[in-house]
Amino acid sequence: MDRIGDLSLFLRVLDLGSISAAARSLDLSVAVASQRLKRLERELGVRLLHRTTRQLHATPEGMQLAEQGRALVEDLESLTGGLRQSATEVSGTLRVTMSAAFGSQYVSPLLPEFLGLHPRVKLSVNLDDQIVDLVGSGFDLGIRVGEMGDSSLVARRLASNRRVLCASPAYLQTHGLPRTPADLARHDCLLLVGSQGRQDVWHFTDRKGRDIAQRVQGRFESNQGALLRDAVVAGLGIAMHSLWHVHEQLRSGRLQLLLPDYPIHATGIYAVMPQRRLVPPRVRAFIDFLAGRFGDHPPWEC
Amino acid sequence: MDRIGDLSLFLRVLDLGSISAAARSLDLSVAVASQRLKRLERELGVRLLHRTTRQLHATPEGMQLAEQGRALVEDLESLTGGLRQSATEVSGTLRVTMSAAFGSQYVSPLLPEFLGLHPRVKLSVNLDDQIVDLVGSGFDLGIRVGEMGDSSLVARRLASNRRVLCASPAYLQTHGLPRTPADLARHDCLLLVGSQGRQDVWHFTDRKGRDIAQRVQGRFESNQGALLRDAVVAGLGIAMHSLWHVHEQLRSGRLQLLLPDYPIHATGIYAVMPQRRLVPPRVRAFIDFLAGRFGDHPPWEC
DNA sequence: CATGACTATCAATTATTTGTTGAAAATGAT
DNA sequence: ATCATTTTCAACAAATAATTGATAGTCATG
């Protein structure tokens, strides 16, 4: 066996559970992937995959090769990556998944420029807030808003993510202006329902830096930030939003900032990627590009 | 970097100290080796070898790649070797070095048959008793007579190597027949001078299995077994010889066996090879071939 | 149960890479 | 200085890989 790429392909096939998906993710035609797997099996003289058109599973030999081979491929990548002084060409298909609202609002306008900068990259953009398993879905990169909990991924902070409490002037005229977090208990609060459940405890910081937790409730909730924003603009209640998300509305006066003296713990906007030793140049280029655009003065900060 | 073969080539180049030698040893044309090294350097973006036409040495990066890469290549070989169920074709150039006397006398007549058995192998035979550094000299295989001390090599015993004490009838008529090892102190003994120095202490076993060491001396010594044999046939003294070496002379009566009641510790005839995980099929085939010819009834045993 | 959407493989063509050969340039030894 | 080696280069031939379009198998769906 000479080609380590065949081994990489095999590993990718196992990760994605499909020859077609692996081929796409490596910018190969499906036929090539198929015949290279066959070559690998022929050279080893062993059947690695039991395959039907609809499902794959590894033979015992395949399992063994996968287990031991993965370490090998990673070692080789780290070895060559350590030596290689300058990255190679920025090319291939960049597969990125991003938070829907943030992506369409702030990333999308930048994409033409990025494509112009790197003529040999193709982009495949997935807008979705749910996808967690980057490697299992074959993405190079995810762009996520909020806390980074997952440890199997490496994250790079692209920008800070200040969150604010806001409501429409109409709502405030009717219901009054809250002065402290405790006041929120008597207001209609609009809640985001995430994958971890309803987020009905809001955290603030008082003047002395102490954490204040306030349970809130209301008559409207959604898993879509955009719906929440429409609701708060319509005067349905008070919402906690990322600054970038309501930046426009605050500037135009359709929304109003609340409790400015009780700042909310800031999180970040992150680029996350599978923990690989060797980051493809196109991924690095994209992250650097975004970081350069957002870094010091994101468009949503005053 | 995709081709692990390029890395292997690079390692071989470092072992042999020459691109040409490495190319020969891998059955490649020199030009291919050259351009594959260049490809490796281009892909890594790093210069690995400082080369003039006359000498090579690795750059720091080259050293690093060699150190870490060698383990990698070996891991890959053992992994694939462990999976691979049947060996591949017996082909390529088999480079073997062997003890001169034994090689010309017993191996040489078998070579045509071996070549006939495997049409796609070429043979490169080196007759020399000195070469120790197999891997450094680019040999696949060595055939050695005697004790195997070197631990960096793996050895397979091809046949036993009984040694005997002998002298010509004419010498014995003049000097008398020794009855015990101690008698040898009063005889002319012909000594082999090896790379470890003059071998002037001979070891025997008495009837109870105890070791008897006897220092001997004489007026003739050589590093060439053949000269020693000629000398003992000419009646110059008593010599200790491998049985295969004097088998003919003993049968024809030109030499006579001495001290048959004090056998000498038997050693062996060994195939030794560099400690690689994966033995090329041509090497295995050759060893099996020789073992089959010598194994149970070597031609020099009665 | 048939249809449709995918999937893997096959066969034929095209493109790319790899290997060979012979010549040239460079180097150290005689 | 010449000679024998060594590495590299350049042009060509051979082998290999990738693409395309076609075929057959499989599962979910209506």
XYZ file of C-alpha atoms (C1' of nucleotides) in Angstrom:
664
model
C 0.000 0.000 0.000
C 1.476 3.250 -1.099
C -1.293 5.788 -1.137
C -2.163 7.114 2.260
C -4.986 8.977 0.581
C -6.826 5.732 0.034
C -6.677 5.098 3.726
C -7.960 8.595 4.431
C -10.807 8.006 2.051
C -11.658 4.766 3.756
C -11.747 6.481 7.136
C -13.940 9.226 5.754
C -16.314 6.656 4.323
C -16.657 5.108 7.742
C -17.208 8.493 9.361
C -19.907 9.511 6.940
C -21.348 6.079 6.404
C -21.475 6.486 2.666
C -19.115 6.365 -0.236
C -20.957 9.151 -2.007
C -20.797 11.476 0.981
C -17.117 10.774 1.468
C -16.452 11.454 -2.187
C -18.241 14.777 -2.050
C -16.450 15.746 1.095
C -13.083 15.062 -0.522
C -13.949 16.654 -3.861
C -13.822 13.398 -5.724
C -16.272 11.904 -8.118
C -18.192 9.019 -6.657
C -16.765 6.614 -9.176
C -13.226 7.449 -8.144
C -13.995 6.841 -4.525
C -15.512 3.530 -5.386
C -12.608 2.342 -7.446
C -10.052 3.553 -4.974
C -11.698 1.627 -2.212
C -11.653 -1.368 -4.450
C -7.979 -0.802 -5.081
C -7.312 -0.634 -1.373
C -9.111 -3.902 -0.844
C -7.305 -5.520 -3.734
C -3.909 -4.416 -2.499
C -4.580 -5.667 0.981
C -6.249 -8.771 -0.369
C -8.975 -8.306 2.221
C -12.569 -7.175 2.079
C -12.928 -4.018 4.165
C -16.562 -3.091 3.659
C -19.726 -5.051 3.320
C -21.672 -2.825 1.035
C -25.104 -2.696 -0.432
C -26.225 0.383 -2.264
C -28.036 1.568 0.802
C -25.868 0.732 3.746
C -22.271 0.075 4.586
C -20.575 -1.605 7.435
C -16.993 -2.488 8.002
C -15.756 -6.037 8.099
C -13.642 -7.064 11.101
C -10.575 -6.339 9.000
C -12.030 -2.966 8.133
C -12.562 -2.161 11.793
C -8.994 -3.065 12.560
C -7.660 -0.975 9.721
C -9.811 1.947 10.787
C -8.740 1.845 14.409
C -5.059 1.610 13.780
C -5.043 3.551 10.558
C -6.635 6.643 11.989
C -3.800 7.200 14.397
C -1.382 6.649 11.572
C -3.003 9.167 9.269
C -3.130 11.710 12.041
C 0.508 11.145 12.896
C 1.462 11.631 9.306
C -0.570 14.787 9.072
C 0.956 16.245 12.183
C 4.422 15.280 11.011
C 4.095 16.835 7.611
C 2.110 19.711 8.991
C 4.933 20.398 11.412
C 7.466 20.506 8.628
C 5.500 22.257 5.983
C 6.450 25.881 6.207
C 3.925 27.527 3.980
C 0.414 26.345 3.425
C -0.493 25.061 0.045
C -3.025 26.506 -2.281
C -6.404 27.631 -1.074
C -8.730 25.405 -3.035
C -11.412 22.774 -2.785
C -14.918 22.923 -1.473
C -15.412 24.666 1.833
C -18.364 23.143 3.631
C -19.628 25.403 6.339
C -22.677 25.316 8.529
C -23.757 28.384 10.415
C -26.360 29.786 12.686
C -29.206 30.736 10.384
C -29.926 34.264 11.539
C -26.338 35.318 11.950
C -25.292 33.666 8.751
C -27.873 35.222 6.533
C -27.471 38.630 8.111
C -23.738 39.059 8.511
C -21.855 36.287 6.748
C -23.842 36.038 3.578
C -22.960 39.584 2.386
C -19.261 38.776 2.741
C -19.244 35.588 0.718
C -18.911 37.115 -2.758
C -15.810 38.965 -1.616
C -14.311 35.781 -0.222
C -14.994 33.883 -3.409
C -13.392 36.708 -5.356
C -10.343 36.556 -3.130
C -9.850 32.827 -3.703
C -10.875 31.844 -7.197
C -10.307 28.133 -6.657
C -12.586 27.565 -3.709
C -16.157 26.487 -3.930
C -18.588 27.147 -1.128
C -21.253 24.919 0.287
C -23.183 26.798 2.952
C -25.662 25.226 5.269
C -27.844 27.473 7.413
C -29.009 25.617 10.460
C -28.819 26.130 14.185
C -29.164 22.489 15.067
C -26.201 20.651 13.580
C -23.759 19.688 16.255
C -21.904 16.737 14.832
C -19.590 18.508 12.432
C -17.358 15.609 11.586
C -20.235 13.181 11.249
C -21.928 15.494 8.791
C -18.844 16.184 6.767
C -18.518 19.901 7.451
C -15.196 21.660 7.466
C -16.394 24.384 9.724
C -19.274 25.634 11.792
C -20.064 29.154 12.930
C -21.807 29.188 16.240
C -23.127 31.836 18.575
C -22.942 31.463 22.326
C -21.013 29.360 24.796
C -18.746 26.643 23.482
C -19.319 23.516 25.463
C -18.338 20.688 23.176
C -14.838 19.488 23.854
C -14.275 17.368 20.771
C -14.151 20.510 18.669
C -11.641 23.293 18.535
C -13.107 26.761 18.513
C -11.750 30.111 17.519
C -13.451 33.246 18.722
C -14.412 35.481 15.833
C -16.098 38.280 17.726
C -17.676 39.014 21.044
C -21.385 38.532 21.421
C -22.916 41.047 23.784
C -26.470 40.369 24.672
C -29.025 42.993 25.616
C -32.475 43.229 27.006
C -34.920 45.114 24.792
C -38.527 45.904 24.148
C -40.583 48.151 21.891
C -41.538 51.673 23.013
C -45.197 50.745 22.685
C -44.829 47.836 25.087
C -42.954 49.958 27.577
C -45.611 52.654 27.501
C -48.250 50.103 28.354
C -46.339 47.992 30.884
C -43.850 50.440 32.323
C -40.076 50.430 32.391
C -38.345 47.738 34.477
C -35.700 49.182 36.828
C -34.143 45.978 38.199
C -34.009 42.357 37.088
C -36.566 41.534 39.735
C -39.063 43.733 37.925
C -38.968 41.332 34.995
C -41.046 38.821 36.912
C -44.040 41.073 36.317
C -43.441 41.435 32.588
C -44.169 39.399 29.499
C -40.827 37.886 28.534
C -40.222 36.263 25.185
C -38.218 33.057 25.518
C -35.833 31.245 23.246
C -36.296 27.503 23.224
C -33.011 25.894 22.457
C -31.921 22.319 22.105
C -31.149 22.351 25.826
C -34.711 23.346 26.661
C -36.499 26.587 27.452
C -34.145 29.293 28.632
C -36.291 30.836 31.279
C -33.638 32.013 33.724
C -31.872 35.193 32.733
C -28.538 36.153 34.256
C -27.321 39.678 34.930
C -24.420 41.312 36.695
C -24.971 44.015 39.277
C -22.730 46.993 39.879
C -20.511 45.009 42.231
C -19.987 42.213 39.703
C -22.270 39.720 41.397
C -24.446 37.384 39.389
C -28.176 37.867 39.529
C -30.414 35.114 38.238
C -34.019 35.926 37.453
C -36.644 33.446 36.412
C -38.955 34.945 33.802
C -42.088 33.874 31.966
C -44.276 35.038 29.178
C -46.827 34.133 26.588
C -44.611 33.607 23.576
C -41.626 31.422 22.882
C -39.880 30.097 19.828
C -36.804 28.269 18.686
C -36.343 30.823 15.947
C -34.565 33.999 16.939
C -36.148 35.817 14.030
C -39.654 35.084 15.255
C -38.708 36.296 18.696
C -37.391 39.488 17.243
C -40.506 40.102 15.221
C -42.504 39.528 18.364
C -40.569 41.984 20.434
C -40.783 44.602 17.726
C -44.511 44.018 17.619
C -44.663 44.860 21.292
C -45.409 41.405 22.636
C -42.907 41.681 25.461
C -39.324 41.898 26.593
C -36.641 39.743 25.019
C -33.010 39.039 25.551
C -31.202 39.209 22.242
C -27.730 39.162 20.868
C -26.733 42.691 20.042
C -26.043 41.854 16.398
C -29.529 40.495 16.095
C -31.376 43.645 17.129
C -28.753 46.191 16.225
C -30.816 47.662 13.413
C -33.962 47.956 15.482
C -32.156 49.678 18.331
C -30.607 52.222 16.000
C -33.886 53.016 14.298
C -35.673 53.366 17.624
C -38.102 50.549 17.064
C -36.582 48.826 20.064
C -35.271 50.261 23.242
C -32.447 49.083 25.496
C -33.454 48.028 29.000
C -31.551 47.726 32.286
C -28.341 49.257 30.921
C -26.866 49.168 34.425
C -27.155 45.374 34.641
C -24.905 44.055 31.890
C -25.264 40.497 30.723
C -22.328 38.150 30.617
C -20.939 38.346 27.105
C -20.354 35.214 25.067
C -18.820 34.976 21.647
C -19.240 34.090 18.056
C -17.047 31.140 17.262
C -15.677 29.231 14.340
C -15.595 25.601 15.370
C -13.998 22.755 13.524
C -13.267 19.079 13.950
C -10.156 18.460 15.965
C -7.752 17.727 13.174
C -4.066 18.185 13.237
C -3.989 19.708 9.809
C -6.469 22.408 8.945
C -7.027 22.690 5.192
C -5.853 26.041 3.858
C -9.312 26.972 2.638
C -10.644 26.640 6.182
C -7.890 28.720 7.654
C -8.352 31.325 4.966
C -12.068 31.579 5.635
C -11.646 31.893 9.380
C -8.976 34.530 8.976
C -11.198 36.371 6.554
C -14.144 36.436 8.923
C -12.017 37.298 11.915
C -10.589 40.208 9.991
C -14.046 41.503 9.157
C -15.568 41.108 12.608
C -12.632 41.183 14.960
C -12.105 44.628 16.397
C -15.164 46.479 15.292
C -18.003 44.183 14.359
C -20.613 46.007 12.308
C -23.149 45.660 15.098
C -21.098 47.423 17.771
C -21.603 51.172 17.925
C 1.698 14.244 1.053
C -0.052 11.227 -0.228
C 2.577 8.725 -1.234
C 4.125 6.869 1.615
C 6.513 5.403 -0.939
C 8.217 8.755 -1.282
C 8.898 8.736 2.408
C 10.275 5.201 2.188
C 12.534 6.272 -0.613
C 13.774 9.197 1.398
C 14.590 6.930 4.323
C 16.402 4.528 2.048
C 18.413 7.362 0.597
C 19.514 8.332 4.064
C 20.393 4.733 4.927
C 22.465 4.234 1.838
C 23.806 7.744 1.579
C 23.062 7.987 -2.101
C 20.106 8.532 -4.348
C 21.487 6.151 -6.939
C 21.983 3.347 -4.436
C 18.519 3.832 -3.046
C 17.035 3.766 -6.517
C 18.812 0.534 -7.346
C 17.739 -1.001 -4.105
C 14.119 -0.191 -4.798
C 14.237 -1.188 -8.460
C 13.655 2.329 -9.679
C 15.482 4.275 -12.285
C 17.728 6.915 -10.785
C 15.790 9.682 -12.462
C 12.564 8.607 -10.824
C 14.152 8.605 -7.429
C 15.470 12.062 -8.041
C 12.191 13.509 -9.135
C 10.242 11.806 -6.400
C 12.523 13.306 -3.796
C 12.009 16.631 -5.428
C 8.297 16.098 -5.318
C 8.486 15.294 -1.632
C 10.410 18.460 -0.963
C 8.053 20.508 -3.069
C 4.984 19.128 -1.323
C 6.421 19.798 2.080
C 7.816 23.108 0.975
C 11.044 22.272 2.772
C 14.489 21.259 1.631
C 15.256 17.815 3.029
C 18.668 17.078 1.579
C 21.717 19.146 0.883
C 23.042 17.420 -2.145
C 26.053 17.676 -4.334
C 26.802 15.041 -6.916
C 29.233 13.472 -4.556
C 27.719 13.611 -1.122
C 24.441 13.979 0.627
C 23.425 15.069 4.043
C 20.057 15.721 5.547
C 18.921 19.171 6.535
C 17.541 19.594 10.058
C 14.070 19.198 8.603
C 15.225 16.065 6.845
C 16.546 14.640 10.094
C 13.251 15.317 11.776
C 11.288 13.739 8.990
C 13.553 10.701 9.038
C 13.293 10.161 12.763
C 9.571 10.455 12.999
C 8.833 9.073 9.574
C 10.636 5.803 10.055
C 8.360 4.752 12.876
C 5.415 5.743 10.766
C 6.458 3.693 7.781
C 7.100 0.703 9.966
C 3.744 1.046 11.652
C 2.040 1.181 8.318
C 3.920 -1.849 7.113
C 3.053 -3.864 10.159
C -0.556 -2.777 9.941
C -1.003 -3.681 6.317
C 1.173 -6.719 6.715
C -1.068 -7.878 9.510
C -4.141 -7.542 7.355
C -2.808 -8.761 4.098
C -3.697 -12.408 3.887
C -1.659 -13.599 0.980
C 1.688 -12.285 -0.107
C 1.985 -10.529 -3.381
C 4.008 -11.595 -6.350
C 7.563 -12.810 -6.053
C 9.447 -10.231 -8.050
C 12.086 -7.543 -7.923
C 15.794 -7.735 -7.340
C 16.944 -9.951 -4.512
C 20.189 -8.609 -3.093
C 21.992 -11.199 -1.072
C 25.412 -11.312 0.480
C 26.906 -14.596 1.642
C 29.917 -16.182 3.119
C 32.286 -16.674 0.173
C 33.265 -20.291 0.603
C 29.837 -21.541 1.544
C 28.154 -19.471 -1.095
C 30.271 -20.593 -3.988
C 30.240 -24.189 -2.902
C 26.655 -24.839 -1.852
C 24.423 -21.913 -2.786
C 25.740 -21.101 -6.212
C 24.667 -24.441 -7.753
C 21.115 -23.871 -6.562
C 20.656 -20.416 -8.025
C 19.656 -21.410 -11.570
C 16.866 -23.531 -10.179
C 15.634 -20.675 -8.034
C 15.641 -18.303 -10.962
C 13.725 -20.860 -12.968
C 11.158 -21.166 -10.203
C 10.519 -17.423 -10.077
C 10.799 -15.869 -13.506
C 10.293 -12.304 -12.289
C 13.113 -12.092 -9.777
C 16.556 -10.842 -10.515
C 19.507 -11.826 -8.370
C 22.389 -9.743 -7.172
C 24.817 -11.906 -5.247
C 27.714 -10.595 -3.220
C 30.289 -13.042 -1.919
C 32.020 -11.627 1.083
C 32.593 -12.714 4.659
C 33.043 -9.242 6.007
C 29.853 -7.344 5.425
C 27.946 -6.922 8.634
C 25.829 -3.852 8.084
C 23.128 -5.323 5.917
C 20.732 -2.454 6.003
C 23.449 0.123 5.512
C 24.631 -1.697 2.431
C 21.217 -2.205 0.939
C 21.048 -5.982 1.083
C 17.820 -7.855 1.460
C 19.475 -10.846 2.991
C 22.713 -12.271 4.254
C 23.766 -15.881 4.647
C 26.124 -16.318 7.539
C 27.897 -19.223 9.138
C 28.425 -19.413 12.864
C 27.003 -17.785 15.932
C 24.512 -15.025 15.498
C 25.376 -12.197 17.819
C 23.955 -9.111 16.239
C 20.631 -8.189 17.727
C 19.479 -5.642 15.175
C 18.994 -8.435 12.682
C 16.531 -11.258 12.590
C 17.991 -14.633 11.754
C 16.497 -17.867 10.543
C 18.448 -21.065 10.887
C 18.871 -22.796 7.562
C 20.961 -25.770 8.638
C 23.156 -26.911 11.448
C 26.847 -26.305 11.187
C 28.856 -29.092 12.797
C 32.524 -28.366 13.107
C 35.257 -30.952 13.162
C 38.930 -31.220 13.859
C 40.952 -32.635 10.975
C 44.409 -33.162 9.578
C 46.031 -34.950 6.672
C 47.248 -38.534 7.073
C 50.789 -37.421 6.223
C 50.821 -34.875 9.057
C 49.477 -37.433 11.515
C 52.128 -39.964 10.547
C 54.814 -37.426 11.279
C 53.360 -35.815 14.404
C 51.253 -38.551 15.870
C 47.534 -38.739 16.646
C 46.187 -36.489 19.407
C 44.049 -38.359 21.905
C 42.717 -35.502 24.031
C 42.289 -31.767 23.527
C 45.261 -31.202 25.768
C 47.468 -32.984 23.220
C 46.766 -30.171 20.761
C 49.108 -27.867 22.650
C 52.019 -29.850 21.166
C 50.698 -29.683 17.574
C 50.787 -27.180 14.756
C 47.307 -25.721 14.666
C 46.030 -23.671 11.757
C 44.079 -20.669 12.933
C 41.263 -18.669 11.432
C 41.657 -14.953 11.916
C 38.214 -13.392 12.008
C 37.037 -9.883 12.408
C 36.960 -10.518 16.159
C 40.649 -11.408 16.170
C 42.611 -14.642 16.107
C 40.569 -17.585 17.266
C 43.227 -19.411 19.241
C 41.095 -21.048 21.902
C 39.206 -24.106 20.765
C 36.266 -25.461 22.701
C 35.266 -29.105 23.048
C 32.799 -31.123 25.021
C 33.862 -34.156 27.008
C 31.805 -37.283 27.558
C 30.027 -35.771 30.548
C 29.009 -32.670 28.609
C 31.506 -30.359 30.245
C 33.251 -27.652 28.265
C 36.963 -27.978 27.647
C 38.854 -24.938 26.435
C 42.254 -25.464 24.878
C 44.596 -22.713 23.766
C 46.407 -23.690 20.584
C 49.107 -22.203 18.408
C 50.752 -22.799 15.094
C 52.764 -21.412 12.242
C 50.025 -20.576 9.804
C 46.907 -18.467 10.004
C 44.569 -16.818 7.542
C 41.306 -15.012 7.277
C 40.375 -17.177 4.306
C 38.887 -20.526 5.111
C 39.949 -21.832 1.720
C 43.614 -21.122 2.380
C 43.360 -22.849 5.704
C 41.846 -25.868 4.065
C 44.542 -26.007 1.436
C 47.087 -25.793 4.220
C 45.611 -28.630 6.215
C 45.366 -30.825 3.113
C 49.032 -30.046 2.430
C 49.882 -31.397 5.876
C 50.774 -28.127 7.565
C 48.864 -28.932 10.699
C 45.546 -29.485 12.428
C 42.571 -27.269 11.694
C 39.063 -26.816 12.978
C 36.664 -26.621 10.056
C 33.000 -26.552 9.369
C 31.927 -29.970 8.211
C 30.531 -28.665 4.931
C 33.883 -27.087 4.210
C 35.957 -30.269 4.386
C 33.276 -32.774 3.607
C 34.804 -33.700 0.257
C 38.291 -34.128 1.658
C 37.078 -36.328 4.506
C 35.183 -38.590 2.133
C 38.119 -38.970 -0.236
C 40.506 -39.715 2.611
C 42.730 -36.725 2.061
C 41.773 -35.547 5.521
C 41.121 -37.497 8.628
C 38.734 -36.791 11.512
C 40.350 -36.196 14.905
C 39.076 -36.490 18.473
C 35.680 -37.926 17.494
C 34.888 -38.413 21.182
C 35.145 -34.709 21.938
C 32.413 -33.093 19.855
C 32.472 -29.407 19.230
C 29.537 -27.224 20.005
C 27.495 -26.980 16.825
C 26.501 -23.617 15.431
C 24.314 -22.946 12.453
C 24.009 -21.522 9.010
C 21.661 -18.600 9.117
C 19.721 -16.343 6.843
C 19.812 -12.907 8.430
C 17.852 -9.894 7.386
C 17.199 -6.361 8.524
C 14.551 -6.183 11.173
C 11.618 -5.169 9.049
C 8.027 -5.844 9.772
C 7.307 -6.731 6.209
C 9.584 -9.177 4.444
C 9.378 -8.877 0.666
C 7.989 -12.035 -0.917
C 11.167 -12.605 -2.917
C 13.164 -12.787 0.306
C 10.788 -15.175 1.940
C 10.745 -17.307 -1.173
C 14.531 -17.506 -1.273
C 14.844 -18.407 2.383
C 12.189 -21.067 2.092
C 13.920 -22.415 -0.967
C 17.285 -22.717 0.754
C 15.796 -24.117 3.932
C 14.057 -26.761 1.872
C 17.308 -27.750 0.195
C 19.462 -27.815 3.305
C 17.052 -28.379 6.138
C 16.857 -32.024 7.072
C 19.707 -33.533 5.138
C 22.293 -31.008 4.069
C 24.522 -32.363 1.299
C 27.550 -32.324 3.587
C 26.087 -34.557 6.280
C 26.630 -38.236 5.730
C -46.857 -2.638 -5.030
C -45.040 0.552 -7.952
C -42.483 4.774 -8.070
C -38.874 7.853 -7.103
C -34.718 9.297 -5.034
C -30.260 7.656 -3.870
C -26.509 4.674 -4.029
C -22.658 1.914 -5.758
C -20.466 -0.038 -9.701
C -19.215 -0.599 -14.525
C -17.352 0.665 -19.081
C -15.317 3.793 -22.169
C -12.987 7.991 -22.851
C -9.932 11.634 -21.505
C -6.437 13.677 -18.671
C -2.762 13.337 -15.692
C 0.895 11.249 -13.671
C 4.696 8.218 -13.617
C 8.660 5.950 -15.543
C 12.353 5.517 -19.120
C 16.004 6.913 -21.793
C 19.859 9.456 -23.098
C 22.364 13.720 -22.380
C 24.266 17.407 -19.540
C 26.217 19.447 -15.458
C 28.685 18.901 -11.198
C 31.996 16.861 -8.088
C 35.768 14.475 -6.039
C 39.609 11.150 -6.980
C 43.483 9.588 -9.626
C 43.357 17.735 -16.220
C 40.884 13.679 -16.901
C 37.938 10.054 -15.419
C 34.357 7.777 -13.143
C 30.259 8.783 -10.545
C 26.496 11.182 -9.260
C 22.364 14.152 -9.750
C 19.370 16.518 -12.714
C 17.026 17.703 -16.992
C 14.106 17.064 -21.048
C 11.490 14.484 -24.228
C 8.952 10.672 -24.907
C 6.320 6.277 -23.816
C 3.587 3.770 -20.680
C 0.662 3.311 -17.001
C -2.719 5.100 -13.971
C -6.260 8.002 -12.383
C -10.421 10.794 -13.028
C -14.646 11.956 -15.547
C -18.766 10.909 -17.699
C -22.802 8.489 -18.655
C -25.161 4.178 -18.021
C -26.810 0.205 -15.137
C -28.540 -2.108 -11.302
C -29.683 -2.425 -6.535
C -32.125 -0.624 -2.270
C -35.035 1.838 0.727
C -38.910 5.110 1.795
C -43.149 6.779 0.133
C -47.469 7.228 -1.688
